[in-house]
Coordinates of C-alpha atoms in Angstrom, one line a residue:
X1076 CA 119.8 87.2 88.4
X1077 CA 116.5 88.2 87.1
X1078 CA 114.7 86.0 89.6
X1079 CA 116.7 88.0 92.5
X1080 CA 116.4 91.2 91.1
X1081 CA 112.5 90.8 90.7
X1082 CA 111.8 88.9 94.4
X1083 CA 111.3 92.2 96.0
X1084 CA 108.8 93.1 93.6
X1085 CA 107.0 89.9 94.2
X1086 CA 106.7 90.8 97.9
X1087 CA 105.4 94.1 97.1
X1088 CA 102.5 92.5 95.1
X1089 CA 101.7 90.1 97.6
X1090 CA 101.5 92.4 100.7
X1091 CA 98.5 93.6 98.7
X1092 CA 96.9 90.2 98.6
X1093 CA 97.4 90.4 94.3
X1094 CA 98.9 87.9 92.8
X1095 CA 102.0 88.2 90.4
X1096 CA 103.0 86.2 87.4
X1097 CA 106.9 87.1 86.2
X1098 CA 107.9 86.3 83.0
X1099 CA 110.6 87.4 80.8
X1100 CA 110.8 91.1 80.9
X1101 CA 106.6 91.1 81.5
X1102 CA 104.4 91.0 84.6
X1103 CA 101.0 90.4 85.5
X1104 CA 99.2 91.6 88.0
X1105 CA 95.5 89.2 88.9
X1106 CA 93.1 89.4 91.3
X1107 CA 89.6 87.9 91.5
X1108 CA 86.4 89.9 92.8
X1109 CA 83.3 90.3 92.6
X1110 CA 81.0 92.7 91.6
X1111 CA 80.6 93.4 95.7
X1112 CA 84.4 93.7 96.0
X1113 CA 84.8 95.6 92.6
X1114 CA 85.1 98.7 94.4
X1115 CA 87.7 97.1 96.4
X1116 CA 90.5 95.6 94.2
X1117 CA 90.6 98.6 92.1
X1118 CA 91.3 100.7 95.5
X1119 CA 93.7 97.6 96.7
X1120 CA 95.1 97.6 92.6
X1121 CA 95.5 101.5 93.2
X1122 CA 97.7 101.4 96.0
X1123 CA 99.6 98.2 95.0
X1124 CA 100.9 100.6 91.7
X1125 CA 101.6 103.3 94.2
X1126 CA 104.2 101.0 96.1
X1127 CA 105.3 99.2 92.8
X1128 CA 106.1 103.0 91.6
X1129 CA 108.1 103.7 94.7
X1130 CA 110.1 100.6 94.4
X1131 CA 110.8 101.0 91.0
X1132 CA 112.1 104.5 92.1
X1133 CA 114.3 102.8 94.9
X1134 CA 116.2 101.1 92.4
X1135 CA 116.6 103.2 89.5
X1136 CA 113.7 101.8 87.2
X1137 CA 110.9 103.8 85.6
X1138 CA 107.2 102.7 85.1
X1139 CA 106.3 102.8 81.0
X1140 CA 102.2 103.9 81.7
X1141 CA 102.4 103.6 77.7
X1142 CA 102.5 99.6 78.4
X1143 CA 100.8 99.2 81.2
X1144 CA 97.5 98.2 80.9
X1145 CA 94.7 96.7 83.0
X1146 CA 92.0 94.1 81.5
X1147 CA 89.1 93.5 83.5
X1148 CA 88.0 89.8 82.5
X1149 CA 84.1 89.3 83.2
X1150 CA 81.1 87.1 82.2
X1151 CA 79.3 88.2 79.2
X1152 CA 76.1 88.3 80.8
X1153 CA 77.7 90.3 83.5
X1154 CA 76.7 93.8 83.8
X1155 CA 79.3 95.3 85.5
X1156 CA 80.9 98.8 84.9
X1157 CA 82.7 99.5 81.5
X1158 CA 86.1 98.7 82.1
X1159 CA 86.7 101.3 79.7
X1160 CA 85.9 104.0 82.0
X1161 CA 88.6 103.1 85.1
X1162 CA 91.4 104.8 85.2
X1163 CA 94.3 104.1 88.1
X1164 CA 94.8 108.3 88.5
X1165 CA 98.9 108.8 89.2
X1166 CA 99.0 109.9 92.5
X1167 CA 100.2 113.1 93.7
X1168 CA 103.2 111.7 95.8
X1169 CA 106.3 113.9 95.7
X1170 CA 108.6 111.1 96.5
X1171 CA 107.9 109.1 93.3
X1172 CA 106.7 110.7 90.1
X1173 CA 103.8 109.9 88.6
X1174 CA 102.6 108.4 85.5
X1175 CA 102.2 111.3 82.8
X1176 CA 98.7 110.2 81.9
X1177 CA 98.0 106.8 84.6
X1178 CA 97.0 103.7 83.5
X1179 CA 94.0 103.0 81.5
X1180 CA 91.7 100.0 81.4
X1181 CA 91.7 98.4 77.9
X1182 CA 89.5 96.2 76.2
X1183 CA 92.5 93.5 74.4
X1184 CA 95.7 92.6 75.5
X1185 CA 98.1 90.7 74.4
X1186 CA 99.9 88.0 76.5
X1187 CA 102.3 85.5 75.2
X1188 CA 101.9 86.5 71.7
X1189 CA 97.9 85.9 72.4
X1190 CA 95.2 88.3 72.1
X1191 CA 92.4 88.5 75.0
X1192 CA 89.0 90.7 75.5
X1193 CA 87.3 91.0 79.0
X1194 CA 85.0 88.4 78.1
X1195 CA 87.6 85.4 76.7
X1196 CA 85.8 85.1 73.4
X1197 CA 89.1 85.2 71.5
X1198 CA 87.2 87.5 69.2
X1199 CA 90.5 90.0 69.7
X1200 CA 93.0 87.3 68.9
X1201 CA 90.8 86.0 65.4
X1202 CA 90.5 89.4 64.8
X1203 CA 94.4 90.1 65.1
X1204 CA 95.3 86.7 62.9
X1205 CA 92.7 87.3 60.4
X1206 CA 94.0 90.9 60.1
X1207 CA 97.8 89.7 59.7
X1208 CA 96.8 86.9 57.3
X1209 CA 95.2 89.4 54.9
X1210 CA 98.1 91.8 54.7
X1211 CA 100.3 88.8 53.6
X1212 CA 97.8 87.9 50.9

């Protein structure tokens, strides 16, 4: 049932040329680029939340922007912009509602129980165990 329900979304990802990853009640949205196309895939990312928004709409569903997140993963050597600084702006369209605040880049998230910063150091996900470990001790 779940594989049904969510095959539309999948199509809505891949018109954009994104690719999707569907598991459990979680998604993932990926693309690759370059610092040439950066520009690009955030415009492409942009409108790819627009028409996930409007589906979700269509059948009765409401985006959380609270746990939505978007990690840029990079080289460390790579001096591209601060991820912290994009923001997908909600649009304006008065056939779906937009996210109260949009959807901000972050610098960790967690997938599969697994902590990951933008440049895979698993510094986040040490940081995280470490962290639990001393509140047991």
């Amino acid at each position: 049932l779940f594989i049904m329900y969510t095959h539309e979304l999948q199509e809505v990802v891949e018109k954009h040329g994104l690719k999707i990853h569907l598991f459990a009640g979680d998604t993932q949205i990926y693309a690759s680029f370059t610092l040439d196309t950066y520009n690009t895939v955030l415009s492409t990312l942009q409108n790819c939340m627009h028409d996930i928004k409007h589906w979700m709409k269509l059948n009765y569903l409401k985006l959380n922007a609270g746990k939505t997140e978007v990690l840029i993963l990079h080289h460390k050597a790579d001096k591209s912009p601060n991820p912290a600084n994009i923001i997908l702006e909600p649009d304006e369209d008065p056939i779906v509602p937009s996210c109260e605040a949009g959807i901000k880049s972050t610098v960790s998230a967690r997938n599969l129980g697994t902590w990951f910063d933008p440049t895979l150091t698993m510094s986040s996900n040490i940081s995280k165990i470490v962290q639990g470990c001393n509140i047991e001790l």
